[in-house]
Coordinates of C-alpha atoms and ligand atoms in Angstrom, one line a residue:
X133 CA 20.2 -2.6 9.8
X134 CA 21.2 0.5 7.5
X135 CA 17.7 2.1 5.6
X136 CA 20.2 3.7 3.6
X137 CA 19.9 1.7 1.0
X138 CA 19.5 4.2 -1.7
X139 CA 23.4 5.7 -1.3
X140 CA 25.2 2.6 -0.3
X141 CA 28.4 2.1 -2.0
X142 CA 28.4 0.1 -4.8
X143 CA 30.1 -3.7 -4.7
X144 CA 33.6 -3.5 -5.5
X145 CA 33.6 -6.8 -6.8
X146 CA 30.9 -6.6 -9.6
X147 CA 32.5 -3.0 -10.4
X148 CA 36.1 -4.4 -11.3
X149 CA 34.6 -7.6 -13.2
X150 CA 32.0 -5.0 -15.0
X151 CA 35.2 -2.5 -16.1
X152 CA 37.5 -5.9 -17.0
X153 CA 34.8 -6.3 -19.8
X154 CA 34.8 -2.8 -20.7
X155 CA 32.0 -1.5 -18.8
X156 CA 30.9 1.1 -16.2
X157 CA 28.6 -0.1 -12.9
X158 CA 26.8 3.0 -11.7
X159 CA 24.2 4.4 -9.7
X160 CA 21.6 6.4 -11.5
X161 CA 20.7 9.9 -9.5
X162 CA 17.0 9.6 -9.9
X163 CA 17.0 13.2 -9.6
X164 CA 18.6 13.5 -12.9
X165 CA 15.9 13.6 -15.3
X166 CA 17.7 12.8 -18.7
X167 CA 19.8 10.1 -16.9
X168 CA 17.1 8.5 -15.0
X169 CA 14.5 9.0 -17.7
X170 CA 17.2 6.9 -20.0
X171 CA 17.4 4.2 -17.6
X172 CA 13.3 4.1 -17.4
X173 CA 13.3 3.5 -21.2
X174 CA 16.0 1.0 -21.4
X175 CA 13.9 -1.2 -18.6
X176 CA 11.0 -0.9 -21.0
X177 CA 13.5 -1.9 -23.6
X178 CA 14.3 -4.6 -22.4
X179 CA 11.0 -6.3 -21.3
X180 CA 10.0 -6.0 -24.5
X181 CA 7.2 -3.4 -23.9
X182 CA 6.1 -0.1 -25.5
X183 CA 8.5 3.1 -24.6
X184 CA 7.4 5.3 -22.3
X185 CA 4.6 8.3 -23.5
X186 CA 5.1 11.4 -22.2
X187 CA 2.3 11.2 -19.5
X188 CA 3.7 7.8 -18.4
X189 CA 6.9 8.5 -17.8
X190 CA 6.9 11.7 -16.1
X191 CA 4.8 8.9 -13.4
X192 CA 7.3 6.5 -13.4
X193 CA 10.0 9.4 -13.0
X194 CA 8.0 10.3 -10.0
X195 CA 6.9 7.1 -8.7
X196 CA 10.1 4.9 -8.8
X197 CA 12.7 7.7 -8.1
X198 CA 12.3 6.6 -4.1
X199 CA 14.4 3.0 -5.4
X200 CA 18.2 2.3 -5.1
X201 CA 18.6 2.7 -9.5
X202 CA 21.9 0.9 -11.2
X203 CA 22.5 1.0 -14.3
X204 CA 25.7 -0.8 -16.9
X205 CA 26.8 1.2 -19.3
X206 CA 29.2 1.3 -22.9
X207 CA 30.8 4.4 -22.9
X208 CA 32.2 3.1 -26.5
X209 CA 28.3 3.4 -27.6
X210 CA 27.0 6.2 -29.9
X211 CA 24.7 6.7 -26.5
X212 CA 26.0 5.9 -23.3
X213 CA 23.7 7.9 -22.1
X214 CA 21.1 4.7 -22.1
X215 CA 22.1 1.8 -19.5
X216 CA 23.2 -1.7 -21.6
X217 CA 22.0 -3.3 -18.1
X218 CA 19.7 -2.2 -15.6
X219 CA 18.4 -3.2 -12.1
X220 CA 16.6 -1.2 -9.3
X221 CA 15.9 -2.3 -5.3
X222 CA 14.9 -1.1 -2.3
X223 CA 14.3 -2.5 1.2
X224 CA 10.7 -3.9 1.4
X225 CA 9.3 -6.5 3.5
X226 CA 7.7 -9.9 3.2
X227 CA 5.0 -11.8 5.2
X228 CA 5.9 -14.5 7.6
X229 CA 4.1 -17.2 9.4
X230 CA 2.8 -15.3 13.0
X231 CA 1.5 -12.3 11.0
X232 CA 4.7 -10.7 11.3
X233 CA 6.8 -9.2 8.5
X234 CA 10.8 -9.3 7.7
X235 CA 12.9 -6.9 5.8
X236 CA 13.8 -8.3 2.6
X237 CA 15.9 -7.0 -0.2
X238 CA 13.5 -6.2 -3.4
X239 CA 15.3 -6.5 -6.5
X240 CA 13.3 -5.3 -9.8
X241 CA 14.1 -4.6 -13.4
X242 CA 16.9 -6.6 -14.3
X243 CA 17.4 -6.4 -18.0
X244 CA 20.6 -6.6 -20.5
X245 CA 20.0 -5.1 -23.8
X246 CA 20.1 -8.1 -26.5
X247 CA 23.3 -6.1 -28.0
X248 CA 25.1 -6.9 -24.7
X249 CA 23.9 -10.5 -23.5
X250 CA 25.8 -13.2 -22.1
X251 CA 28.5 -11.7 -20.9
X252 CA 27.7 -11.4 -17.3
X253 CA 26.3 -8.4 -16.8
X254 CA 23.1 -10.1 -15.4
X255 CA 25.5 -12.2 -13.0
X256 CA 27.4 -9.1 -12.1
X257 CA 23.9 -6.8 -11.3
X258 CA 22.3 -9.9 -9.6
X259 CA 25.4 -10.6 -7.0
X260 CA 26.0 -6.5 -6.7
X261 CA 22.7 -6.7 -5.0
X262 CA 23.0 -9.7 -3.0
X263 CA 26.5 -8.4 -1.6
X264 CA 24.9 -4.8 -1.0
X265 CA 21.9 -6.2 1.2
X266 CA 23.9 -8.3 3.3
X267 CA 26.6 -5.6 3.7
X268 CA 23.7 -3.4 5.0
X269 CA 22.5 -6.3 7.3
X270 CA 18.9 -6.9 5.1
X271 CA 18.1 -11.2 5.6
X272 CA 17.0 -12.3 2.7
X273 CA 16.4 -10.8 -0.9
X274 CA 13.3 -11.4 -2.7
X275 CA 11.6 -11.1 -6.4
X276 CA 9.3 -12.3 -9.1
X277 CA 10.5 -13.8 -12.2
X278 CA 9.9 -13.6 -16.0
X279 CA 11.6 -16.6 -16.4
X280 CA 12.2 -19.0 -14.1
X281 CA 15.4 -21.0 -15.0
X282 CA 17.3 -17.9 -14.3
X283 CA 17.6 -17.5 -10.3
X284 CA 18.6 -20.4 -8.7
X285 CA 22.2 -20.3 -9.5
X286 CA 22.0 -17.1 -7.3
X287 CA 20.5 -19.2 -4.5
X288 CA 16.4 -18.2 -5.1
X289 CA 14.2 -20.8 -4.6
X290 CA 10.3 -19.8 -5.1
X291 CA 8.8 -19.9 -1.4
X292 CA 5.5 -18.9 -2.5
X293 CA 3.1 -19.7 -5.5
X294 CA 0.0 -17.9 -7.4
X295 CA -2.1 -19.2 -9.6
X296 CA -4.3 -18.4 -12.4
X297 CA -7.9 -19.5 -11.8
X298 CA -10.6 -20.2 -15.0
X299 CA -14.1 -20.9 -13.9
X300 CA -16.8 -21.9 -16.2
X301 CA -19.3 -19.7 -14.7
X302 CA -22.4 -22.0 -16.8
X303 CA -21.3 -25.2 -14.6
X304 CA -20.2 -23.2 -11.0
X305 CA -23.5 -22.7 -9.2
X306 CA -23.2 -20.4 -6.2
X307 CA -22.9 -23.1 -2.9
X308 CA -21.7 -21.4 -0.4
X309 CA -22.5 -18.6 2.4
X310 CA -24.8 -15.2 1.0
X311 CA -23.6 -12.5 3.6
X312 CA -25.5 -9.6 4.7
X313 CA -23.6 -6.9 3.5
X314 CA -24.1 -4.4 1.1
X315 CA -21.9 -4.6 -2.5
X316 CA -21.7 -1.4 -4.5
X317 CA -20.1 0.4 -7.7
X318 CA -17.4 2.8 -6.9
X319 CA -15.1 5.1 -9.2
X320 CA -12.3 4.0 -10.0
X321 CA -11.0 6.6 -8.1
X322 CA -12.4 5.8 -5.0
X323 CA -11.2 2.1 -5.5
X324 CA -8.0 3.3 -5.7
X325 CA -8.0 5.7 -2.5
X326 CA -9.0 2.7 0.0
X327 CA -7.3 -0.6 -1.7
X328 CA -4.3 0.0 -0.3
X329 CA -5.2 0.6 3.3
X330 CA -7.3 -2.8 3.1
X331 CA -4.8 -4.8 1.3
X332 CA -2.4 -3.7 4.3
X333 CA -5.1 -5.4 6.8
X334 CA -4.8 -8.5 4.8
X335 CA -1.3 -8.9 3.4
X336 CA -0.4 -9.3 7.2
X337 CA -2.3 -12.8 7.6
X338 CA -0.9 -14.1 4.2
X339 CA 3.1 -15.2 4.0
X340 CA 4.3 -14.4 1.4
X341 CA 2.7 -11.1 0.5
X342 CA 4.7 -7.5 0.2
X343 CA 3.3 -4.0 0.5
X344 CA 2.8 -2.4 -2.6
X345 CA 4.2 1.1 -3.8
X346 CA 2.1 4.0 -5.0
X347 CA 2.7 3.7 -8.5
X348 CA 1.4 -0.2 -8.5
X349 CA -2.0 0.8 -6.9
X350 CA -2.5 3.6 -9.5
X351 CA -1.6 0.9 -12.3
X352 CA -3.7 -1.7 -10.8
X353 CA -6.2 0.9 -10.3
X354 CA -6.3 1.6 -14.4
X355 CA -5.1 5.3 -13.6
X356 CA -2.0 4.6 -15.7
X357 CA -2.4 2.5 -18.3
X358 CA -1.5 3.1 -21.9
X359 CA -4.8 1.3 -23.5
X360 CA -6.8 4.1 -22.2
X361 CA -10.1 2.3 -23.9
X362 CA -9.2 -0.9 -21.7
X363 CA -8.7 1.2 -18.6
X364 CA -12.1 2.8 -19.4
X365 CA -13.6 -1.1 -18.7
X366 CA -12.5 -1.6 -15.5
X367 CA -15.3 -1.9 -12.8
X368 CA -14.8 -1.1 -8.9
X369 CA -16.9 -3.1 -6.5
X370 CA -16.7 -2.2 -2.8
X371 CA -18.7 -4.8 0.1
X372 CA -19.6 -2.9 3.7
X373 CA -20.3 -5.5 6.4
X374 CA -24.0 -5.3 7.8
X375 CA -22.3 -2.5 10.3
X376 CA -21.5 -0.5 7.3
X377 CA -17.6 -1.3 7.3
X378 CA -15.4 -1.9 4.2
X379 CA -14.3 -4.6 3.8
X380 CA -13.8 -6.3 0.4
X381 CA -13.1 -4.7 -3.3
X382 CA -13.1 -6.2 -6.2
X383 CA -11.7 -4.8 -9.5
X384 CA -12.7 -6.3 -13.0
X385 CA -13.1 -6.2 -16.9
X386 CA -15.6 -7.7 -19.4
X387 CA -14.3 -8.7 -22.2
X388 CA -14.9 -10.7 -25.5
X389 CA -18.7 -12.0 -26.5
X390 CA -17.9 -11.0 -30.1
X391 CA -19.0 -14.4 -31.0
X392 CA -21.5 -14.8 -28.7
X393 CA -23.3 -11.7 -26.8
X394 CA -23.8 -14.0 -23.6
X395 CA -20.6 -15.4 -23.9
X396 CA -18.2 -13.0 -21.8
X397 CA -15.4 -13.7 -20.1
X398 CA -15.0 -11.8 -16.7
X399 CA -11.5 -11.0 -16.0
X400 CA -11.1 -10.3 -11.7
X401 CA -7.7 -7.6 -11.7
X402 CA -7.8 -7.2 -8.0
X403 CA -9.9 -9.0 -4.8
X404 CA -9.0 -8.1 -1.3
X405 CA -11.1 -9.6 1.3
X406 CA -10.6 -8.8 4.9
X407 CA -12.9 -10.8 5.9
X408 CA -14.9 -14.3 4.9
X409 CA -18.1 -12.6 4.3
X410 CA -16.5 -10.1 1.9
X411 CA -14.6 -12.7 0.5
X412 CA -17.8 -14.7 -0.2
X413 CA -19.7 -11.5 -1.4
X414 CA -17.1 -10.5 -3.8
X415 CA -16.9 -14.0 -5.2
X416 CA -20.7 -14.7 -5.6
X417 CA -21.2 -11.5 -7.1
X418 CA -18.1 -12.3 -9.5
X419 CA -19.3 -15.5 -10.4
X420 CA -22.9 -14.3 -11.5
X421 CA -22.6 -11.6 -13.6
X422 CA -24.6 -12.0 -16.6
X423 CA -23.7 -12.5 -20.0
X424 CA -20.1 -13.7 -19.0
X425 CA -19.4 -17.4 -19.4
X426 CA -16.1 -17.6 -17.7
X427 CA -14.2 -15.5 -15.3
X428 CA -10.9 -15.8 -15.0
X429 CA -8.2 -14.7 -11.8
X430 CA -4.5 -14.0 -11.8
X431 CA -1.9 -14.0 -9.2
X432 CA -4.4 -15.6 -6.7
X433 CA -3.9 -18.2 -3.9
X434 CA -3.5 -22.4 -4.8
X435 CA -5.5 -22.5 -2.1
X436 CA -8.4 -20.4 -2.9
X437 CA -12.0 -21.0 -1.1
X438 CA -13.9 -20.6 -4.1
X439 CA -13.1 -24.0 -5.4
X440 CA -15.3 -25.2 -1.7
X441 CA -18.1 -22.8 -2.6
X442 CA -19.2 -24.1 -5.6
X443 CA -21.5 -27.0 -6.6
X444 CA -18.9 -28.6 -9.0
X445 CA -15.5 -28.4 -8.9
X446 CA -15.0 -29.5 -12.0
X447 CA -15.7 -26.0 -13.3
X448 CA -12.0 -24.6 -12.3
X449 CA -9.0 -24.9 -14.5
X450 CA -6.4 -23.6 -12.8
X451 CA -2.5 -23.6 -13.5
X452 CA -0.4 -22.7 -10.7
X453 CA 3.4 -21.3 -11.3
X454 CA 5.9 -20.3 -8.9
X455 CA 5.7 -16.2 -7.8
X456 CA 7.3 -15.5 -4.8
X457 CA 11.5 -15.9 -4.6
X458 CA 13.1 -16.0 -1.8
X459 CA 17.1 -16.2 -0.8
X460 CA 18.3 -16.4 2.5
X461 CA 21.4 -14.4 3.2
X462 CA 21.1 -14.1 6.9
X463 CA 20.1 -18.0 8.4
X464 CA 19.7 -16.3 12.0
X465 CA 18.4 -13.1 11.1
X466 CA 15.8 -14.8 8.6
X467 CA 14.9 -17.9 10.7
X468 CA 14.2 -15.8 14.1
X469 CA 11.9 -13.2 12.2
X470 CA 9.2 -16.1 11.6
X471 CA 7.2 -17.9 14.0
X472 CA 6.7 -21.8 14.3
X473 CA 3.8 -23.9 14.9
X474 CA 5.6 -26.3 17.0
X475 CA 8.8 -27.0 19.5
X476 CA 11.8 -28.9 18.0
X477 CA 15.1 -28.5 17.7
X478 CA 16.9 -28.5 14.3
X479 CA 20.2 -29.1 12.9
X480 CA 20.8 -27.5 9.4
X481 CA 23.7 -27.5 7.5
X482 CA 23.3 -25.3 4.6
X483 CA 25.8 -25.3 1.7
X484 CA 25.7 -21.8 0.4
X485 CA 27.7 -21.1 -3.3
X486 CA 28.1 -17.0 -2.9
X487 CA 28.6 -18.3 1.1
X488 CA 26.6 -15.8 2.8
X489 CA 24.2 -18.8 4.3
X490 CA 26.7 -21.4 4.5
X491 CA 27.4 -22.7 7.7
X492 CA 25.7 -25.4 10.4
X493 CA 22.8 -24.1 12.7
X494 CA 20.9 -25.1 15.7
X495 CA 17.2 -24.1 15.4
X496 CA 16.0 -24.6 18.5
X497 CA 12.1 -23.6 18.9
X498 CA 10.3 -23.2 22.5
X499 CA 6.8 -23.8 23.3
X500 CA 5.4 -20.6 22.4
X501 CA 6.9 -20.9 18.5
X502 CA 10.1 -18.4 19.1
X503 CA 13.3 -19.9 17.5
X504 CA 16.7 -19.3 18.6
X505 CA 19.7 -19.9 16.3
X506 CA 23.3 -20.5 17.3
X507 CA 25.7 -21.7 15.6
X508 CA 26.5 -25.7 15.6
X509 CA 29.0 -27.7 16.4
X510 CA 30.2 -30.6 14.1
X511 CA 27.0 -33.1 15.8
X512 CA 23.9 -32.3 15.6
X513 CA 22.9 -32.6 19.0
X514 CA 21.1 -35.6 20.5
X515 CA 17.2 -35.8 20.1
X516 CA 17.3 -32.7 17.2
X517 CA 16.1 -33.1 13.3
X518 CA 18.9 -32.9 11.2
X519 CA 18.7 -31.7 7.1
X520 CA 21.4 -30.8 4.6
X521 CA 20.4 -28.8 2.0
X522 CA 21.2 -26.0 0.0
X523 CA 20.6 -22.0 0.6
X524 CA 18.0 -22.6 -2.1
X525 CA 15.6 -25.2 -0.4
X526 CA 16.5 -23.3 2.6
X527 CA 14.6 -20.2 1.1
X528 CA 12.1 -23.0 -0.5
X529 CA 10.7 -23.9 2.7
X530 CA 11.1 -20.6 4.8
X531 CA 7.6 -19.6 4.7
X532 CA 6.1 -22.8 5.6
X533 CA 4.5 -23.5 2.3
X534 CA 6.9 -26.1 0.5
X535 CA 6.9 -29.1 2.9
X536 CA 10.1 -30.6 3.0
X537 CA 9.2 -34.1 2.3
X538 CA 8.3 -32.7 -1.1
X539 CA 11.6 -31.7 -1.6
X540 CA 13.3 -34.8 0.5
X541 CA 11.1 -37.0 -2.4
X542 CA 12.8 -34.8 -4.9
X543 CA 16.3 -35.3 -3.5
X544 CA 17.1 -31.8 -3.1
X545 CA 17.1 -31.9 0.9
X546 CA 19.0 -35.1 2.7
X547 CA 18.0 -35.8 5.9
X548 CA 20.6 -36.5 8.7
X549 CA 18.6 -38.4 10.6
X550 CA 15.5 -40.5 9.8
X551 CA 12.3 -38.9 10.8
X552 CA 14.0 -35.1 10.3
X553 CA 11.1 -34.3 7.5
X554 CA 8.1 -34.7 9.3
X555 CA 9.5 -32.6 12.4
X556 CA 10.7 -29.6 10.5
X557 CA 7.5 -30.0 8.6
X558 CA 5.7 -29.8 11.2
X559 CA 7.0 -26.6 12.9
X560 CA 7.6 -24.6 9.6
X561 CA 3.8 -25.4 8.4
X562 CA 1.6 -22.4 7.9
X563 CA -2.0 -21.9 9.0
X564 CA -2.3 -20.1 6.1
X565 CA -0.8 -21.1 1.9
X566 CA 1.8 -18.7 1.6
X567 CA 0.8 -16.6 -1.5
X568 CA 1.3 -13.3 -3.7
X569 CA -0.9 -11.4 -5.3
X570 CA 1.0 -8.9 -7.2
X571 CA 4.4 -8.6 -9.3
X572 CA 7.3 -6.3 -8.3
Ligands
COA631 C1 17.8 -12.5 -18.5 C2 18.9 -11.5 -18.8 C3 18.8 -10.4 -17.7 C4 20.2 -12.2 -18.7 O1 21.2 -11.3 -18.9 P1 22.7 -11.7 -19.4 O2 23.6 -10.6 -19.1 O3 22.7 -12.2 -20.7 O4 23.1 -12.9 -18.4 P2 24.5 -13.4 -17.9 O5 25.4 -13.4 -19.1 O6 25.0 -12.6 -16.8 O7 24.2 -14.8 -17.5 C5 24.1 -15.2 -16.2 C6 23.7 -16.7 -16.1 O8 22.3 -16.8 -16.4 C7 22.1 -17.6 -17.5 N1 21.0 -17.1 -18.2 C8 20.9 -15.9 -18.7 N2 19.7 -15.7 -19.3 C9 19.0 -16.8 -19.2 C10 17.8 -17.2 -19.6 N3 17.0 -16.4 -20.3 N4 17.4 -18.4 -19.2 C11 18.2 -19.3 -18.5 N5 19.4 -18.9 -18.1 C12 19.8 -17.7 -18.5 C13 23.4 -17.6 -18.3 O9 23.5 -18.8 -19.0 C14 24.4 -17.5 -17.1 O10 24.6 -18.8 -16.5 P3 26.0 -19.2 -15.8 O11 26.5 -18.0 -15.1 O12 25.5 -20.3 -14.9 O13 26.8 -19.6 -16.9 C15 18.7 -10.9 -20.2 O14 18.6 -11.9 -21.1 C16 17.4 -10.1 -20.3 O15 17.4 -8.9 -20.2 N6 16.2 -10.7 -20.6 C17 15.0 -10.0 -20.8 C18 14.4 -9.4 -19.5 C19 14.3 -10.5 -18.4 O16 13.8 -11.6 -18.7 N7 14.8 -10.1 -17.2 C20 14.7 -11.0 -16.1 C21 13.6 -10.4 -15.2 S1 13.0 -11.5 -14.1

């Protein structure tokens, strides 16, 4: 697989249907300050958010120029200087069940400026990139969505949900373990120095998950934020296990109590635990901070252990959404890099639109949860599971954490042979919910 990603041609395809509607498809030399600094403005543009300050883009010059940049653009405009479409990518990787990791194609920024809308430029960016990755051999592509109804007629299916977690801290008393470990204050600073090098101990267990770049951690870290009087709230929390080790941080804001002095609400930014003592430190410590009467967590698992550590349940409101996309464009390359929590053998035949899945496969999985995958005849073979579906439930279920009875009960997978459901369900499972905890 090429890491070239950044020079790789650009599709042909989308290039000819981009000039046929009057448009140039380019790549944006990141090196090229005025070029790439119009490109960084029209993302900004088109997400609906504040341009770029001086201070702030002069980062995001710096911390984004590493990314394969494209850009569409009207040379009829007054400036064509300013991409009417935008999309950046780079070769990342994502979590898979057996705490292993496979490439995946990260595709970020799409916008269309409003003036330019519906006339496939999103359609011609969106397949550029899918064409690109496979050509450079990359098995599946991967993103996060504003909206949701846009991706799966490019074959993404979410693999991987987060949710947003509201507990009234009044009603949630403290139930479960109190480690022995020691929780501290940190700068902000500091936070930011060792999150990443934890969160790369931890993203490894959890499927789903993606390393995160440098400008991200200094975002998430409040070191570039705009609201500089919101930044100044944040509070960094570091736990040390009882043999002094890190561990866990935590990253939070207090907000609100306008109304009511006592009546806070807590807002948790970042918690990486590494291990379940820091994970119950971080959480206790969360949950009893006075004068707050809620605290509320984004992007975090469905399947969080909190909700089993308090004394009533009922406490939580929590609204789950759909995070991680997924789309298979390599079934053997994808399907090998995983691990399996069971034998079987597996027939799929997978219908693929843009055909870069399509085709019927043999999965077969060994005792030790390694899969092989050859390509099938017209049978499935004797004694194998057998499921049609599409590229998209393909991607759905890749990381174990969509069960494919769901989607059987949903009529989006058909299986071949009776029984096919609960085999493939049980080798795909994952010990652990597949999550994400950040956007990309
Ligand atoms: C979303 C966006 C990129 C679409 O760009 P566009 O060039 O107008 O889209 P296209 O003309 O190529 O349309 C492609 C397909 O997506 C559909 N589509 C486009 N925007 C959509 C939306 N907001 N919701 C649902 N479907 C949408 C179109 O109907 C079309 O479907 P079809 O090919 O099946 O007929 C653009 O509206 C935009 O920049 N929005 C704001 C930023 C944003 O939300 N980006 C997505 C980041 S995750």
């Amino acid at each position: 697989m090429s890491t070239d990603f950044r020079t790789a041609p650009l599709d042909a395809t989308s290039a000819e249907r981009l000039a046929a509607a009057g448009l140039r498809y380019a790549l944006v030399d990141t090196a090229d300050r005025d070029a790439f600094s119009a490109w960084l403005q029209a993302d900004m543009r088109g997400f609906h958010v504040a341009r770029l300050n001086d201070e702030l883009l002069e980062k995001n010059l710096e911390g984004l120029a590493y990314r394969r940049t494209t850009g569409v653009f009207d040379d009829a405009l007054i400036d064509p200087v300013t991409p009417v479409g935008t999309v950046n990518s780079w070769i990342g990787e994502v979590t898979v069940p057996g705490s292993r990791t496979v490439p995946g194609w990260a595709i970020s920024s799409v916008t269309v400026a409003p003036t330019h809308r519906r006339k496939g430029v999103a359609r011609n960016l969106l397949e550029g990139e899918l064409r690109t990755a496979s050509a450079l051999g990359v098995p599946l592509a991967m993103l996060t969505v504003s909206e949701s109804s846009i991706y799966g007629r490019y074959g993404f299916a979410t693999a991987a949900m987060a949710a947003e977690w509201r507990i009234d801290t009044k009603r949630a008393k403290w139930t479960g373990p109190t480690p022995g470990g020691r929780l501290q204050f940190i700068p902000q600073e500091e936070f930011r120095a060792l999150v990443p090098g934890l969160f790369d101990r931890v993203r490894l267990s959890v499927p789903g998950e993606v390393p995160l770049w440098d400008l991200r951690w200094d975002q998430i870290a409040g070191l570039a934020w705009e609201d500089k009087g919101s930044a100044a709230k944040l509070r960094a929390v570091r736990y040390d296990d009882e043999k002094g080790k890190l561990q866990g941080l935590a990253l939070y804001l207090v907000k609100g109590g306008d109304d009511d002095f006592t009546k806070h609400t807590l807002e948790v930014h970042h918690l990486t635990a590494a291990t379940p003592d820091a994970y119950a430190a971080l959480w206790r410590f969360l949950l009893e901070v006075d004068l707050v009467s809620e605290v509320k967590a984004y992007l975090r698992s469905v399947d969080e252990p909190v909700r089993w550590m308090i004394s009533d349940m009922r406490a939580i409101r929590f609204t789950p959404s759909d995070h991680q996309y997924l789309r298979i464009l390599d079934v053997k390359g994808a399907l090998e890099a995983r691990s399996y929590a069971s034998s079987a053998m597996i027939a799929l035949v997978v219908t693929d639109e843009l055909g870069f899945a399509q085709g019927r496969f043999l999965l077969e999985i060994d005792g030790k949860g390694v899969g092989e995958v050859r390509p099938m005849q017209s049978v499935a073979p004797r004694g194998s599971a057998a499921l049609a579906l599409t590229v998209n439930e393909l991607s759905a279920i890749y990381l174990g954490g969509v069960p494919v009875a769901t989607l059987v009960g949903a009529g989006r997978i058909k299986e071949l042979r009776s029984g096919s459901a609960a085999v493939v369900d049980g080798a795909f499972r994952s010990p652990r919910t597949p999550s994400l905890s950040s956007w990309y």
